Amino acid sequence: MADSDTIFALATSSAPAAAALVRVSGPAARDMFCALTNAPWQRCSRLAKLALPAGSTPCQLLAFVAPASFTGQDSLEILLPGHPALVHQLQDWLQARHCRPAQPGEFTRRALDQGRLHPAGAQATLGLIVAQDEADHRAAMAALTGQDARKLAKLRDRLRAISARFEMLFDFSEEEHALPEETSLAADLGDLLSELGKIAGARQTRPPRAEPVIAMFGPPNAGKSSLFNALLGRPRALVSATPGTTRDAVEAIAVLAGHTARLVDLSGVGPQDADAGLFAQAARDRALQADILLVLSAPGQAVDAQSELETLRGRDPGLSARCLWLDTMADIAPPQTIHVELPRFAVSAASGSGLEPLREELVRRVMQAALGGSQSLLRDHTGQAVAVLNTLINDPQAPPEAVARDVRQALALLDQALLQELPGDVLGLIFSQFCIGK
Ligand SMILES: Nc1nc2c(ncn2[C@@H]2O[C@H](COP(=O)(O)OP(=O)(O)OP(=O)(O)O)[C@@H](O)[C@H]2O)c(=O)[nH]1
Ligand SMILES: [Mg+2]
């Protein structure tokens, strides 16, 4: 994947629309622009005509001269009528002119390679893509615009000053004037801690997963194995009308829109579970470990499914954030009218109805799980620093040398948060999660 290749990607939806935007980045962008407009290469917007098999097609060209472009390379944006056939023809046209389709995240990777984007920015861009709610969105924007980093840099300087005062205290701890200074330091540290806490965020975070686990959970005969096979695209698990068919968990790797996940089909749980609850208990344990838990309920099973969900929630109050509720067998009956406080999908493994929206939601959640809970190393490191300082502040008996050591450790964590020196494997993970065109 050399940066000397010229890459292109559709940046808008592939569905019919008023307009479509194709981005091009690399050395061939300049020649293409000059050939199409007879104009010199410069940052500008020009109208042009593309000679496509469908005929002469009007388009608007936006030229970005290196290094003043998103990728830092010569880049072109081609805006044309949003007809899928025309877009395909333009893509063929580009391939015939030494361009190749971009890999997922390749535009952002180039921006990073050319120094146009900070690793934290790349990560925040992904955070924006997978944002689940307003809070995620706000956090990703704060990271992307550098707002978090600027705030954190100031807080780190404050902590550095506090650290120096602690060191002095350590040196003069035998002296009388140490006591008022100790009180004032504790107060300053408390203030700082609450500011740092705002950046770290209150959200519970989970470590990144290479293969996020999606588990099928619900009463016997809820259609778990059928949905497992449907998502997998092949008949891996046994399906039968006899309740209690699945006993040991069945696992398989599924690729959902290019994203890898581990699907786990569990034994049925509830009043009619198999083998006096032995398999059901194993199923509940596995369900709690899932990154994404699908709670399945066939017509007539909602009360049982809900009571099982409550049992699990009793063991992990944070579980709801990882759960989706699926009303199965939508081809034979509509979803039961029961209130469920979870995102809800009506699906049919038999007819395939409702599977597409479910897949889209799963892809989003798999991307999030693959990256871990916070989607920000800056926030993760800040969170670790907050944890260190919290322990310290809650232990007033700690000897001054231990306090000074902990403050130094927190400082190092904040330095790391600001440096954002992402190891290569983390970067690879981030870019593999991007959609084409980003
Ligand atoms: N009409 C219809 N029938 C379905 C659908 N999904 C599953 N079934 C049927 O429901 C029965 C149970 O399906 P399974 O997928 O084996 O259910 P399960 O939840 O894995 O059951 P256990 O392994 O016994 O817990 C089978 O007869 C399936 O053919 C569906 O979407 N529509
Ligand atoms: Mg089964």
PDB file of N, CA and C in Angstrom, residues 34 66 79 89 107 174 180 244 268 317 372:
ATOM      1  N   CYS A  34      -5.772  18.604 -14.765  1.00  0.00           N
ATOM      2  CA  CYS A  34      -5.296  19.441 -15.871  1.00  0.00           C
ATOM      3  C   CYS A  34      -5.899  18.962 -17.186  1.00  0.00           C
ATOM      4  N   ALA A  66      -1.191  19.736  -2.667  1.00  0.00           N
ATOM      5  CA  ALA A  66      -0.378  19.292  -1.531  1.00  0.00           C
ATOM      6  C   ALA A  66       0.467  20.459  -1.018  1.00  0.00           C
ATOM      7  N   LEU A  79     -17.546  15.751  -7.907  1.00  0.00           N
ATOM      8  CA  LEU A  79     -18.963  15.741  -7.552  1.00  0.00           C
ATOM      9  C   LEU A  79     -19.744  15.510  -8.837  1.00  0.00           C
ATOM     10  N   GLN A  89     -19.216   3.903 -13.629  1.00  0.00           N
ATOM     11  CA  GLN A  89     -18.454   4.257 -14.829  1.00  0.00           C
ATOM     12  C   GLN A  89     -17.281   5.177 -14.474  1.00  0.00           C
ATOM     13  N   PHE A 107      -7.377   6.848   3.358  1.00  0.00           N
ATOM     14  CA  PHE A 107      -7.243   8.315   3.283  1.00  0.00           C
ATOM     15  C   PHE A 107      -6.723   8.850   4.618  1.00  0.00           C
ATOM     16  N   GLU A 174       9.799  17.255  58.112  1.00  0.00           N
ATOM     17  CA  GLU A 174       9.998  17.305  59.562  1.00  0.00           C
ATOM     18  C   GLU A 174       9.682  18.701  60.112  1.00  0.00           C
ATOM     19  N   PRO A 180       0.117  23.202  57.084  1.00  0.00           N
ATOM     20  CA  PRO A 180      -0.816  23.977  56.237  1.00  0.00           C
ATOM     21  C   PRO A 180      -0.586  23.711  54.749  1.00  0.00           C
ATOM     22  N   GLY A 244     -34.466 -27.427  23.293  1.00  0.00           N
ATOM     23  CA  GLY A 244     -33.275 -27.994  23.945  1.00  0.00           C
ATOM     24  C   GLY A 244     -32.333 -28.649  22.956  1.00  0.00           C
ATOM     25  N   GLY A 268     -30.689 -23.005  25.303  1.00  0.00           N
ATOM     26  CA  GLY A 268     -31.864 -22.242  25.742  1.00  0.00           C
ATOM     27  C   GLY A 268     -31.920 -22.102  27.259  1.00  0.00           C
ATOM     28  N   PRO A 317     -25.088  -4.950  36.305  1.00  0.00           N
ATOM     29  CA  PRO A 317     -26.002  -3.841  36.061  1.00  0.00           C
ATOM     30  C   PRO A 317     -25.671  -3.058  34.776  1.00  0.00           C
ATOM     31  N   GLY A 372     -12.591  -1.006  21.983  1.00  0.00           N
ATOM     32  CA  GLY A 372     -12.676  -0.834  23.432  1.00  0.00           C
ATOM     33  C   GLY A 372     -13.678   0.244  23.755  1.00  0.00           C
TER      34      GLY A 372
END
